[in-house]
Amino acid sequence: MPPPHTVASVSLAFTTTFKPRFIPRHSLFRYRMASTAAFGLKEASLIRTQGFIDGKWVDAKEGGVIKVTNPATTEELGTVPEMGLEETRQAIEAASKAFKTWSKTTAKQRHDILMKFYGLMQEHQDDLARLITLENGKPLAEAKGEHAYSASFIEWFAEEAVRTYGEVIPSPFPHLRNVVIKQPIGVVYDGHIQTQSSSILTPWNFPSAMITRKLGAALAAGCTAVIKPPPETPFSALALVELATRAGVPPGVINVVTTQANVSDVGREMCQNTAVKKVSFTGSTPVAKILYGLAATTLKKVSIEAGGNAPFIVFDDADIDAAVEGAIACKFRGTGQTCVCANRIYVQSSVYADFASRLAERVAAFKVGNGLDKDTTHGPLIHDRAVEKVQRHVDDALAKGAQLVHGGKRLPGAGSFFAPTVLSDVPADALVNQEETFGPLAALTRFETEEEVIKLANDTPVGLAGYFFSRDVGRVWRVAEALEVGMVGTNTGVISQAVIPFGGVKESGLGREGGHGIEEYMNIKFIAFGGL
């Protein structure tokens, strides 16, 4: 999850919005078309610089645009429309209208369209991965991994579409039969919006996968959607919509509203419009609470994947080499900008020095740079606000007695780069142990007993993911059950898959995505057949 001050999909702090209202419409169009050359894709038609409403690519009514930059170079990639309330209501209306027909399609028809969508994603995987790197900054190899993860959601939900089984419940009465069926909930807002449709709000840290994890479920269930992608990384979402349209998704079923300056108005409309039946959000806990409150005014169904503060525990009986590899994968993937990143690393005293030295050695070998460079292992942070937060956490920990093992400062030059950092002897009251860093900072804390570390791990209001390494089978069961999180990685630092029920407990959210995700987009209806 993004940290509270840098929300992924509904951001409370925005970059400057450029609104060239004085530019004639035809000139603005030429400017946008020229900007596609900056992407270097094999197929330039995947670059879409407009919103998408009722099957049409459209500009903002008032003509404003949002500049999108490459975080590795600070260079402008292009622009997308600065849309507002009018476009949002049009998108909801289009989704509501399309729901009447899309919800009546058969599960097999939706399966076939989604499989065509999946095939197109695979066909254009190189371009889609490059897009992710350009707007998010992650290394190209990692972007290709995200693309594979993203496509797997479309494949999974295509198959789930034909598995939305009902049931027959034996009746205690001889002349009554009980049947349960499942029906699409309606318009969805996921960073989106819904009216017999869904609304979907998505983050910038996975510009592609967070779209498909929500959109795939909504489409498979028979819902229509309004998507509000993050202003930092809109081009991946728009490219996916282009491919979905080519695959045969009808007009109005998917709509995209891009906004930055008007995000509060757009989010409120999506949450309170009575035509929207579900809101799906991935982002910080503070923003999740705001949206949850807005959606409560009409008692919408809500799915939320909010903030985390994942513990990563290394016991004295762990395979230390495996634990170091797990920490590298878990803490530094996406340069530390993932919702399930290890945020607090607890190491038992007897193996503390060994683990710390091996981890620092590995981190020192990282090559930080532009994600398009083949030797780069770790890219930039998404923007300077993220850099400032990591520095604040480092400085706070050092002031409270932590020791700097490696890194610890911003890297010189253009781009939002921060040196991958390892701190040792970090006290429990340090900011890094109290809130998500969302950056490349590994903070090590020593512990003595299993009971002590379980208490430390659970001493947080959130509970998305947790990890630990141990070769004691009894301890594996005890700790896995004791951690107050929605997902546990035992002897692994990688847990994300399309097939799992992804989500958290406590203030980390509501509902599940992925494996059980289609249920979040359906209503259960009971029918009693009498007079038999």
Tab-separated table of C-alpha atoms in Angstrom, residues 2-468:
chain	number	residue	atom	x	y	z
A	2	PRO	CA	1.110	3.523	-0.609
A	3	PRO	CA	2.057	5.516	2.469
A	4	PRO	CA	-0.600	7.885	3.879
A	5	HIS	CA	1.001	10.979	2.351
A	6	THR	CA	1.402	9.521	-1.149
A	7	VAL	CA	-1.826	7.750	-1.922
A	8	ALA	CA	-1.749	5.636	-5.039
A	9	SER	CA	-5.126	6.116	-6.607
A	10	VAL	CA	-6.788	8.983	-4.797
A	11	SER	CA	-3.891	11.253	-4.031
A	12	LEU	CA	-4.083	13.961	-1.388
A	13	ALA	CA	-0.942	15.638	-2.706
A	14	PHE	CA	-0.788	16.366	-6.398
A	15	THR	CA	1.760	17.440	-8.929
A	16	THR	CA	1.081	20.625	-10.854
A	17	THR	CA	-1.725	20.302	-13.353
A	18	PHE	CA	-1.220	21.941	-16.740
A	19	LYS	CA	-4.469	23.270	-18.274
A	20	PRO	CA	-3.879	24.638	-21.776
A	21	ARG	CA	-7.373	26.043	-22.197
A	22	PHE	CA	-6.061	28.643	-24.606
A	23	ILE	CA	-4.894	25.970	-27.073
A	24	PRO	CA	-7.361	25.281	-29.913
A	25	ARG	CA	-8.741	21.774	-29.869
A	26	HIS	CA	-7.048	20.787	-33.132
A	27	SER	CA	-3.673	22.012	-31.852
A	28	LEU	CA	-4.074	20.044	-28.621
A	29	PHE	CA	-4.780	16.914	-30.672
A	30	ARG	CA	-1.584	17.355	-32.687
A	31	TYR	CA	0.393	17.880	-29.480
A	32	ARG	CA	-0.869	14.632	-28.063
A	33	MET	CA	-0.245	12.599	-31.176
A	34	ALA	CA	3.318	13.879	-31.334
A	35	SER	CA	3.907	12.840	-27.737
A	36	THR	CA	3.464	9.142	-28.536
A	37	ALA	CA	6.952	9.051	-30.053
A	38	ALA	CA	8.400	9.359	-26.537
A	39	PHE	CA	7.243	5.845	-25.690
A	40	GLY	CA	9.117	3.903	-28.372
A	41	LEU	CA	6.486	1.164	-28.671
A	42	LYS	CA	6.266	-1.282	-31.541
A	43	GLU	CA	2.594	-0.371	-31.895
A	44	ALA	CA	2.026	3.318	-31.226
A	45	SER	CA	-1.768	2.871	-31.331
A	46	LEU	CA	-1.576	1.440	-27.802
A	47	ILE	CA	-0.766	4.940	-26.560
A	48	ARG	CA	-4.079	6.557	-25.705
A	49	THR	CA	-4.092	10.112	-24.398
A	50	GLN	CA	-7.830	10.521	-23.838
A	51	GLY	CA	-10.449	9.219	-21.466
A	52	PHE	CA	-12.859	6.498	-22.572
A	53	ILE	CA	-16.630	6.881	-22.215
A	54	ASP	CA	-19.329	4.803	-23.911
A	55	GLY	CA	-16.913	3.332	-26.432
A	56	LYS	CA	-15.394	6.675	-27.467
A	57	TRP	CA	-12.031	8.279	-26.726
A	58	VAL	CA	-12.778	11.746	-25.371
A	59	ASP	CA	-11.056	14.852	-24.051
A	60	ALA	CA	-12.030	16.809	-20.963
A	61	LYS	CA	-14.950	19.157	-21.560
A	62	GLU	CA	-12.937	22.093	-20.234
A	63	GLY	CA	-9.838	21.165	-22.244
A	64	GLY	CA	-7.460	20.685	-19.319
A	65	VAL	CA	-4.779	18.005	-19.264
A	66	ILE	CA	-2.516	16.242	-16.756
A	67	LYS	CA	1.182	15.932	-17.483
A	68	VAL	CA	2.630	12.450	-16.959
A	69	THR	CA	6.381	12.164	-16.380
A	70	ASN	CA	8.976	9.416	-16.323
A	71	PRO	CA	10.170	9.206	-12.676
A	72	ALA	CA	13.627	8.078	-13.802
A	73	THR	CA	14.274	11.134	-15.959
A	74	THR	CA	11.577	13.670	-14.951
A	75	GLU	CA	10.870	14.042	-18.684
A	76	GLU	CA	7.277	14.428	-19.807
A	77	LEU	CA	5.826	11.341	-21.483
A	78	GLY	CA	2.514	12.846	-22.533
A	79	THR	CA	-0.801	14.080	-21.211
A	80	VAL	CA	-4.250	12.763	-20.331
A	81	PRO	CA	-7.475	14.743	-19.795
A	82	GLU	CA	-8.278	16.520	-16.550
A	83	MET	CA	-11.848	15.283	-16.314
A	84	GLY	CA	-14.458	16.241	-13.761
A	85	LEU	CA	-18.007	15.729	-12.553
A	86	GLU	CA	-19.686	16.017	-15.951
A	87	GLU	CA	-17.530	13.313	-17.527
A	88	THR	CA	-17.882	11.123	-14.439
A	89	ARG	CA	-21.676	11.260	-14.622
A	90	GLN	CA	-21.559	10.496	-18.333
A	91	ALA	CA	-19.367	7.476	-17.636
A	92	ILE	CA	-21.737	6.225	-14.946
A	93	GLU	CA	-24.705	6.691	-17.249
A	94	ALA	CA	-22.938	4.787	-20.032
A	95	ALA	CA	-22.020	1.963	-17.670
A	96	SER	CA	-25.547	1.791	-16.324
A	97	LYS	CA	-27.002	1.580	-19.822
A	98	ALA	CA	-24.510	-1.067	-20.937
A	99	PHE	CA	-25.220	-3.174	-17.852
A	100	LYS	CA	-28.686	-3.974	-19.164
A	101	THR	CA	-27.207	-5.990	-22.025
A	102	TRP	CA	-23.793	-7.036	-20.678
A	103	SER	CA	-25.363	-8.623	-17.594
A	104	LYS	CA	-27.535	-10.769	-19.882
A	105	THR	CA	-24.598	-12.267	-21.777
A	106	THR	CA	-23.819	-15.880	-20.957
A	107	ALA	CA	-20.852	-16.846	-18.846
A	108	LYS	CA	-19.388	-18.586	-21.903
A	109	GLN	CA	-19.648	-15.414	-23.973
A	110	ARG	CA	-17.838	-13.419	-21.293
A	111	HIS	CA	-15.239	-16.181	-20.985
A	112	ASP	CA	-14.530	-16.053	-24.709
A	113	ILE	CA	-14.126	-12.257	-24.777
A	114	LEU	CA	-11.824	-12.313	-21.762
A	115	MET	CA	-9.694	-15.032	-23.333
A	116	LYS	CA	-9.360	-12.887	-26.473
A	117	PHE	CA	-8.329	-10.013	-24.209
A	118	TYR	CA	-5.751	-12.276	-22.554
A	119	GLY	CA	-4.399	-13.306	-25.957
A	120	LEU	CA	-3.997	-9.688	-27.026
A	121	MET	CA	-2.171	-8.888	-23.799
A	122	GLN	CA	0.253	-11.706	-24.529
A	123	GLU	CA	0.676	-10.580	-28.125
A	124	HIS	CA	1.638	-7.076	-27.006
A	125	GLN	CA	3.542	-8.011	-23.853
A	126	ASP	CA	6.756	-6.201	-24.817
A	127	ASP	CA	4.968	-2.900	-25.416
A	128	LEU	CA	2.849	-3.211	-22.276
A	129	ALA	CA	5.909	-3.946	-20.135
A	130	ARG	CA	7.763	-0.985	-21.621
A	131	LEU	CA	4.800	1.252	-20.780
A	132	ILE	CA	4.945	0.116	-17.151
A	133	THR	CA	8.645	0.944	-16.936
A	134	LEU	CA	8.255	4.337	-18.569
A	135	GLU	CA	5.514	5.642	-16.309
A	136	ASN	CA	6.291	3.744	-13.090
A	137	GLY	CA	10.081	3.408	-13.280
A	138	LYS	CA	10.499	-0.255	-12.324
A	139	PRO	CA	13.177	-2.228	-14.244
A	140	LEU	CA	12.016	-3.738	-17.507
A	141	ALA	CA	12.514	-7.305	-16.272
A	142	GLU	CA	10.279	-6.543	-13.305
A	143	ALA	CA	7.752	-4.825	-15.573
A	144	LYS	CA	7.588	-7.985	-17.682
A	145	GLY	CA	6.877	-9.881	-14.493
A	146	GLU	CA	4.066	-7.477	-13.638
A	147	HIS	CA	2.642	-7.892	-17.125
A	148	ALA	CA	2.577	-11.687	-16.730
A	149	TYR	CA	0.896	-11.254	-13.340
A	150	SER	CA	-1.589	-8.791	-14.844
A	151	ALA	CA	-2.500	-11.087	-17.746
A	152	SER	CA	-2.941	-14.015	-15.369
A	153	PHE	CA	-5.896	-12.232	-13.734
A	154	ILE	CA	-7.701	-11.958	-17.069
A	155	GLU	CA	-7.061	-15.644	-17.770
A	156	TRP	CA	-8.151	-16.648	-14.249
A	157	PHE	CA	-11.372	-14.665	-14.313
A	158	ALA	CA	-12.219	-15.857	-17.816
A	159	GLU	CA	-12.244	-19.331	-16.297
A	160	GLU	CA	-14.071	-18.147	-13.175
A	161	ALA	CA	-16.898	-16.729	-15.314
A	162	VAL	CA	-18.161	-20.236	-16.064
A	163	ARG	CA	-17.770	-21.387	-12.445
A	164	THR	CA	-20.245	-19.038	-10.737
A	165	TYR	CA	-22.333	-21.942	-9.559
A	166	GLY	CA	-25.589	-21.679	-7.657
A	167	GLU	CA	-26.954	-24.377	-5.375
A	168	VAL	CA	-30.067	-26.331	-4.422
A	169	ILE	CA	-30.831	-26.435	-0.695
A	170	PRO	CA	-32.970	-29.336	0.573
A	171	SER	CA	-36.275	-28.029	1.915
A	172	PRO	CA	-37.891	-29.175	5.160
A	173	PHE	CA	-41.261	-28.813	3.416
A	174	PRO	CA	-42.422	-31.390	0.832
A	175	HIS	CA	-43.956	-28.888	-1.588
A	176	LEU	CA	-41.107	-26.347	-1.595
A	177	ARG	CA	-37.787	-26.295	-3.459
A	178	ASN	CA	-34.938	-23.935	-2.499
A	179	VAL	CA	-32.615	-22.592	-5.182
A	180	VAL	CA	-29.752	-20.077	-4.873
A	181	ILE	CA	-28.410	-18.189	-7.900
A	182	LYS	CA	-25.697	-15.558	-8.333
A	183	GLN	CA	-26.191	-12.370	-10.318
A	184	PRO	CA	-23.856	-9.459	-11.244
A	185	ILE	CA	-24.054	-6.664	-8.715
A	186	GLY	CA	-24.082	-3.826	-11.240
A	187	VAL	CA	-21.825	-0.890	-12.081
A	188	VAL	CA	-18.444	-1.082	-10.374
A	189	TYR	CA	-16.112	1.755	-9.447
A	190	ASP	CA	-12.495	0.672	-8.959
A	191	GLY	CA	-10.878	3.668	-8.875
A	192	HIS	CA	-13.840	2.368	-10.893
A	193	ILE	CA	-17.404	3.509	-10.736
A	194	GLN	CA	-20.596	1.597	-10.723
A	195	THR	CA	-24.324	1.807	-11.463
A	196	GLN	CA	-25.372	-1.677	-12.027
A	197	SER	CA	-21.753	-1.221	-12.625
A	198	SER	CA	-18.565	-1.156	-10.623
A	199	SER	CA	-16.186	1.629	-9.749
A	200	ILE	CA	-12.485	0.891	-9.606
A	201	LEU	CA	-9.786	3.052	-7.938
A	202	THR	CA	-6.292	1.812	-8.588
A	203	PRO	CA	-2.718	2.638	-7.501
A	204	TRP	CA	0.421	3.582	-9.390
A	205	ASN	CA	2.711	0.897	-7.971
A	206	PHE	CA	1.193	-1.803	-10.216
A	207	PRO	CA	-0.248	0.234	-13.116
A	208	SER	CA	-1.397	-2.862	-15.022
A	209	ALA	CA	-1.998	-5.645	-12.503
A	210	MET	CA	-4.195	-3.589	-10.185
A	211	ILE	CA	-6.469	-2.817	-13.137
A	212	THR	CA	-6.902	-6.420	-14.278
A	213	ARG	CA	-7.287	-7.837	-10.760
A	214	LYS	CA	-10.428	-5.746	-10.374
A	215	LEU	CA	-11.635	-5.349	-13.951
A	216	GLY	CA	-11.277	-9.050	-14.752
A	217	ALA	CA	-13.542	-10.000	-11.856
A	218	ALA	CA	-16.110	-7.331	-12.712
A	219	LEU	CA	-16.348	-8.299	-16.382
A	220	ALA	CA	-16.454	-12.030	-15.648
A	221	ALA	CA	-19.325	-11.514	-13.211
A	222	GLY	CA	-21.316	-9.521	-15.772
A	223	CYS	CA	-20.729	-6.068	-14.287
A	224	THR	CA	-19.845	-2.870	-16.096
A	225	ALA	CA	-17.160	-0.551	-14.782
A	226	VAL	CA	-15.904	2.998	-14.448
A	227	ILE	CA	-12.166	3.176	-13.786
A	228	LYS	CA	-10.247	6.062	-12.219
A	229	PRO	CA	-6.579	5.254	-12.891
A	230	PRO	CA	-3.807	7.049	-10.993
A	231	PRO	CA	-2.613	10.300	-12.596
A	232	GLU	CA	0.998	9.143	-12.228
A	233	THR	CA	0.517	6.012	-14.379
A	234	PRO	CA	-2.583	6.263	-16.603
A	235	PHE	CA	-1.153	4.969	-19.887
A	236	SER	CA	-1.056	1.295	-18.877
A	237	ALA	CA	-4.736	1.400	-17.960
A	238	LEU	CA	-5.667	3.121	-21.210
A	239	ALA	CA	-3.670	0.607	-23.271
A	240	LEU	CA	-5.490	-2.245	-21.551
A	241	VAL	CA	-8.841	-0.661	-22.371
A	242	GLU	CA	-7.776	-0.364	-26.009
A	243	LEU	CA	-7.016	-4.106	-26.081
A	244	ALA	CA	-10.246	-4.988	-24.262
A	245	THR	CA	-12.155	-3.082	-26.923
A	246	ARG	CA	-10.346	-4.973	-29.676
A	247	ALA	CA	-11.254	-8.204	-27.891
A	248	GLY	CA	-14.953	-7.390	-28.219
A	249	VAL	CA	-15.945	-5.701	-24.956
A	250	PRO	CA	-18.990	-3.614	-26.000
A	251	PRO	CA	-19.265	0.188	-25.662
A	252	GLY	CA	-20.158	1.387	-22.172
A	253	VAL	CA	-18.999	-1.778	-20.407
A	254	ILE	CA	-15.624	-0.216	-19.559
A	255	ASN	CA	-15.231	3.521	-19.009
A	256	VAL	CA	-12.157	5.472	-17.892
A	257	VAL	CA	-12.174	8.861	-16.186
A	258	THR	CA	-8.740	10.439	-15.762
A	259	THR	CA	-8.369	13.172	-13.184
A	260	GLN	CA	-6.011	14.713	-10.682
A	261	ALA	CA	-7.201	18.143	-9.582
A	262	ASN	CA	-10.844	17.012	-9.491
A	263	VAL	CA	-10.235	13.695	-7.750
A	264	SER	CA	-12.247	14.596	-4.639
A	265	ASP	CA	-15.353	15.473	-6.651
A	266	VAL	CA	-14.971	12.450	-8.912
A	267	GLY	CA	-14.434	10.070	-6.005
A	268	ARG	CA	-17.423	11.450	-4.124
A	269	GLU	CA	-19.670	11.089	-7.157
A	270	MET	CA	-18.556	7.539	-7.766
A	271	CYS	CA	-19.161	6.583	-4.147
A	272	GLN	CA	-22.494	8.365	-3.677
A	273	ASN	CA	-24.174	8.021	-7.069
A	274	THR	CA	-27.063	5.603	-6.574
A	275	ALA	CA	-26.458	3.972	-9.948
A	276	VAL	CA	-23.094	2.674	-8.738
A	277	LYS	CA	-23.505	-0.585	-6.822
A	278	LYS	CA	-19.923	-1.402	-5.851
A	279	VAL	CA	-16.690	0.407	-5.124
A	280	SER	CA	-13.298	-1.317	-5.298
A	281	PHE	CA	-10.288	0.596	-3.988
A	282	THR	CA	-6.581	-0.073	-3.544
A	283	GLY	CA	-4.688	2.636	-1.695
A	284	SER	CA	-3.861	4.011	1.736
A	285	THR	CA	-5.885	3.399	4.888
A	286	PRO	CA	-6.733	7.098	5.466
A	287	VAL	CA	-8.223	7.458	1.973
A	288	ALA	CA	-9.922	4.059	2.263
A	289	LYS	CA	-11.756	5.314	5.356
A	290	ILE	CA	-12.934	8.412	3.500
A	291	LEU	CA	-14.269	6.405	0.546
A	292	TYR	CA	-15.840	3.815	2.840
A	293	GLY	CA	-17.733	6.600	4.597
A	294	LEU	CA	-18.919	8.079	1.296
A	295	ALA	CA	-20.031	4.684	-0.009
A	296	ALA	CA	-21.913	4.051	3.224
A	297	THR	CA	-24.386	6.816	2.372
A	298	THR	CA	-25.967	4.441	-0.155
A	299	LEU	CA	-24.789	1.176	1.486
A	300	LYS	CA	-22.735	0.108	-1.509
A	301	LYS	CA	-20.785	-3.099	-1.511
A	302	VAL	CA	-17.129	-2.197	-0.974
A	303	SER	CA	-13.824	-3.990	-1.544
A	304	ILE	CA	-10.791	-2.320	-0.006
A	305	GLU	CA	-7.128	-3.266	-0.032
A	306	ALA	CA	-5.577	-0.635	2.173
A	307	GLY	CA	-2.308	-0.006	3.974
A	308	GLY	CA	0.073	-2.590	5.373
A	309	ASN	CA	3.050	-2.715	7.727
A	310	ALA	CA	4.321	-6.208	7.053
A	311	PRO	CA	6.564	-7.954	9.591
A	312	PHE	CA	9.381	-10.165	8.268
A	313	ILE	CA	10.695	-12.521	10.961
A	314	VAL	CA	13.895	-14.577	10.867
A	315	PHE	CA	14.111	-17.237	13.586
A	316	ASP	CA	17.382	-18.806	14.740
A	317	ASP	CA	16.518	-22.128	13.067
A	318	ALA	CA	15.953	-20.505	9.648
A	319	ASP	CA	17.966	-21.157	6.511
A	320	ILE	CA	19.768	-17.794	6.534
A	321	ASP	CA	20.600	-17.797	2.837
A	322	ALA	CA	16.949	-18.454	2.014
A	323	ALA	CA	15.861	-15.764	4.476
A	324	VAL	CA	18.164	-13.201	2.844
A	325	GLU	CA	16.811	-14.085	-0.604
A	326	GLY	CA	13.281	-13.820	0.755
A	327	ALA	CA	14.005	-10.407	2.249
A	328	ILE	CA	15.501	-9.153	-1.014
A	329	ALA	CA	12.427	-10.270	-2.971
A	330	CYS	CA	9.958	-9.097	-0.367
A	331	LYS	CA	11.497	-5.783	0.717
A	332	PHE	CA	13.061	-4.439	-2.464
A	333	ARG	CA	10.674	-5.519	-5.232
A	334	GLY	CA	9.371	-2.377	-6.900
A	335	THR	CA	12.064	-0.450	-4.986
A	336	GLY	CA	10.052	-1.133	-1.847
A	337	GLN	CA	6.826	0.298	-3.272
A	338	THR	CA	4.447	-2.636	-2.897
A	339	CYS	CA	1.596	-3.096	-0.476
A	340	VAL	CA	2.969	-6.425	0.785
A	341	CYS	CA	6.594	-5.300	1.190
A	342	ALA	CA	8.379	-6.266	4.373
A	343	ASN	CA	8.400	-3.079	6.425
A	344	ARG	CA	9.666	-4.302	9.810
A	345	ILE	CA	12.427	-6.937	9.779
A	346	TYR	CA	12.841	-8.829	13.064
A	347	VAL	CA	15.857	-11.130	13.448
A	348	GLN	CA	16.550	-13.418	16.414
A	349	SER	CA	19.673	-12.408	18.332
A	350	SER	CA	21.796	-15.503	17.679
A	351	VAL	CA	21.598	-15.079	13.870
A	352	TYR	CA	21.241	-11.302	13.773
A	353	ALA	CA	24.813	-10.389	12.825
A	354	ASP	CA	25.039	-13.109	10.175
A	355	PHE	CA	21.740	-12.122	8.547
A	356	ALA	CA	22.530	-8.393	8.645
A	357	SER	CA	25.944	-8.768	7.005
A	358	ARG	CA	24.660	-11.040	4.246
A	359	LEU	CA	21.717	-8.759	3.544
A	360	ALA	CA	23.916	-5.656	3.405
A	361	GLU	CA	26.306	-7.420	1.025
A	362	ARG	CA	23.475	-8.224	-1.357
A	363	VAL	CA	21.980	-4.730	-1.186
A	364	ALA	CA	25.352	-3.138	-1.868
A	365	ALA	CA	25.438	-5.018	-5.187
A	366	PHE	CA	22.202	-3.454	-6.463
A	367	LYS	CA	22.445	-1.244	-9.534
A	368	VAL	CA	20.018	1.665	-9.287
A	369	GLY	CA	19.053	3.477	-12.471
A	370	ASN	CA	16.687	3.903	-15.394
A	371	GLY	CA	14.483	0.839	-15.706
A	372	LEU	CA	15.148	0.640	-19.440
A	373	ASP	CA	18.888	0.063	-18.854
A	374	LYS	CA	19.564	-3.669	-19.002
A	375	ASP	CA	21.898	-3.636	-15.984
A	376	THR	CA	19.460	-1.834	-13.682
A	377	THR	CA	18.175	-3.918	-10.792
A	378	HIS	CA	16.155	-1.198	-9.035
A	379	GLY	CA	14.461	1.901	-10.386
A	380	PRO	CA	13.343	5.246	-8.949
A	381	LEU	CA	10.614	6.043	-6.492
A	382	ILE	CA	7.445	7.393	-8.065
A	383	HIS	CA	8.095	11.053	-7.167
A	384	ASP	CA	10.043	13.344	-4.849
A	385	ARG	CA	7.448	13.151	-2.066
A	386	ALA	CA	8.210	9.450	-1.797
A	387	VAL	CA	11.938	10.193	-1.595
A	388	GLU	CA	11.321	12.704	1.169
A	389	LYS	CA	9.375	10.183	3.228
A	390	VAL	CA	12.115	7.555	3.021
A	391	GLN	CA	14.676	10.164	4.092
A	392	ARG	CA	12.437	11.168	6.994
A	393	HIS	CA	12.229	7.544	8.172
A	394	VAL	CA	15.993	7.075	7.888
A	395	ASP	CA	16.773	10.290	9.767
A	396	ASP	CA	14.259	9.474	12.510
A	397	ALA	CA	15.669	5.985	13.058
A	398	LEU	CA	19.264	7.253	13.198
A	399	ALA	CA	18.282	9.960	15.662
A	400	LYS	CA	16.770	7.272	17.902
A	401	GLY	CA	19.884	5.097	17.956
A	402	ALA	CA	19.776	2.982	14.783
A	403	GLN	CA	23.005	2.278	12.908
A	404	LEU	CA	23.484	2.951	9.193
A	405	VAL	CA	24.800	-0.166	7.447
A	406	HIS	CA	24.359	0.884	3.832
A	407	GLY	CA	22.811	3.708	1.788
A	408	GLY	CA	20.742	6.236	3.649
A	409	LYS	CA	20.405	9.141	1.241
A	410	ARG	CA	19.031	10.396	-2.031
A	411	LEU	CA	21.127	9.673	-5.082
A	412	PRO	CA	22.377	12.657	-7.114
A	413	GLY	CA	21.145	13.587	-10.583
A	414	ALA	CA	17.746	13.666	-12.256
A	415	GLY	CA	14.941	11.376	-11.208
A	416	SER	CA	13.484	10.321	-7.859
A	417	PHE	CA	16.231	7.933	-6.771
A	418	PHE	CA	17.051	6.857	-3.221
A	419	ALA	CA	19.936	4.565	-2.325
A	420	PRO	CA	18.785	1.090	-1.187
A	421	THR	CA	19.305	1.270	2.566
A	422	VAL	CA	19.935	-1.118	5.453
A	423	LEU	CA	19.644	0.049	9.068
A	424	SER	CA	20.450	-2.074	12.111
A	425	ASP	CA	19.374	-1.848	15.754
A	426	VAL	CA	16.228	0.072	14.839
A	427	PRO	CA	14.150	0.799	17.964
A	428	ALA	CA	10.495	-0.158	18.199
A	429	ASP	CA	9.376	3.462	18.425
A	430	ALA	CA	11.058	4.533	15.163
A	431	LEU	CA	8.706	5.846	12.472
A	432	VAL	CA	9.686	3.027	10.124
A	433	ASN	CA	8.233	0.545	12.616
A	434	GLN	CA	5.059	2.581	13.041
A	435	GLU	CA	4.034	3.265	9.429
A	436	GLU	CA	4.724	2.067	5.914
A	437	THR	CA	7.860	3.492	4.378
A	438	PHE	CA	7.009	2.503	0.800
A	439	GLY	CA	10.621	2.731	-0.244
A	440	PRO	CA	13.963	0.852	-0.332
A	441	LEU	CA	14.631	0.847	3.412
A	442	ALA	CA	15.324	-2.404	5.284
A	443	ALA	CA	15.053	-1.722	9.010
A	444	LEU	CA	16.422	-4.518	11.231
A	445	THR	CA	15.331	-5.041	14.835
A	446	ARG	CA	16.668	-7.698	17.194
A	447	PHE	CA	14.401	-10.039	19.221
A	448	GLU	CA	14.922	-12.865	21.726
A	449	THR	CA	11.828	-15.096	21.917
A	450	GLU	CA	8.934	-16.256	19.759
A	451	GLU	CA	6.426	-14.712	22.148
A	452	GLU	CA	8.219	-11.359	22.047
A	453	VAL	CA	8.304	-11.153	18.261
A	454	ILE	CA	4.661	-12.152	17.826
A	455	LYS	CA	3.717	-9.279	20.123
A	456	LEU	CA	5.909	-6.875	18.139
A	457	ALA	CA	4.562	-8.100	14.806
A	458	ASN	CA	0.935	-7.688	15.844
A	459	ASP	CA	1.413	-4.286	17.481
A	460	THR	CA	-0.053	-2.334	14.555
A	461	PRO	CA	-3.585	-1.325	13.503
A	462	VAL	CA	-3.135	-2.878	10.047
A	463	GLY	CA	-2.713	-6.464	8.920
A	464	LEU	CA	-2.210	-7.155	5.229
A	465	ALA	CA	0.744	-9.570	4.964
A	466	GLY	CA	3.419	-11.108	7.158
A	467	TYR	CA	6.457	-13.325	6.576
A	468	PHE	CA	8.725	-15.549	8.611
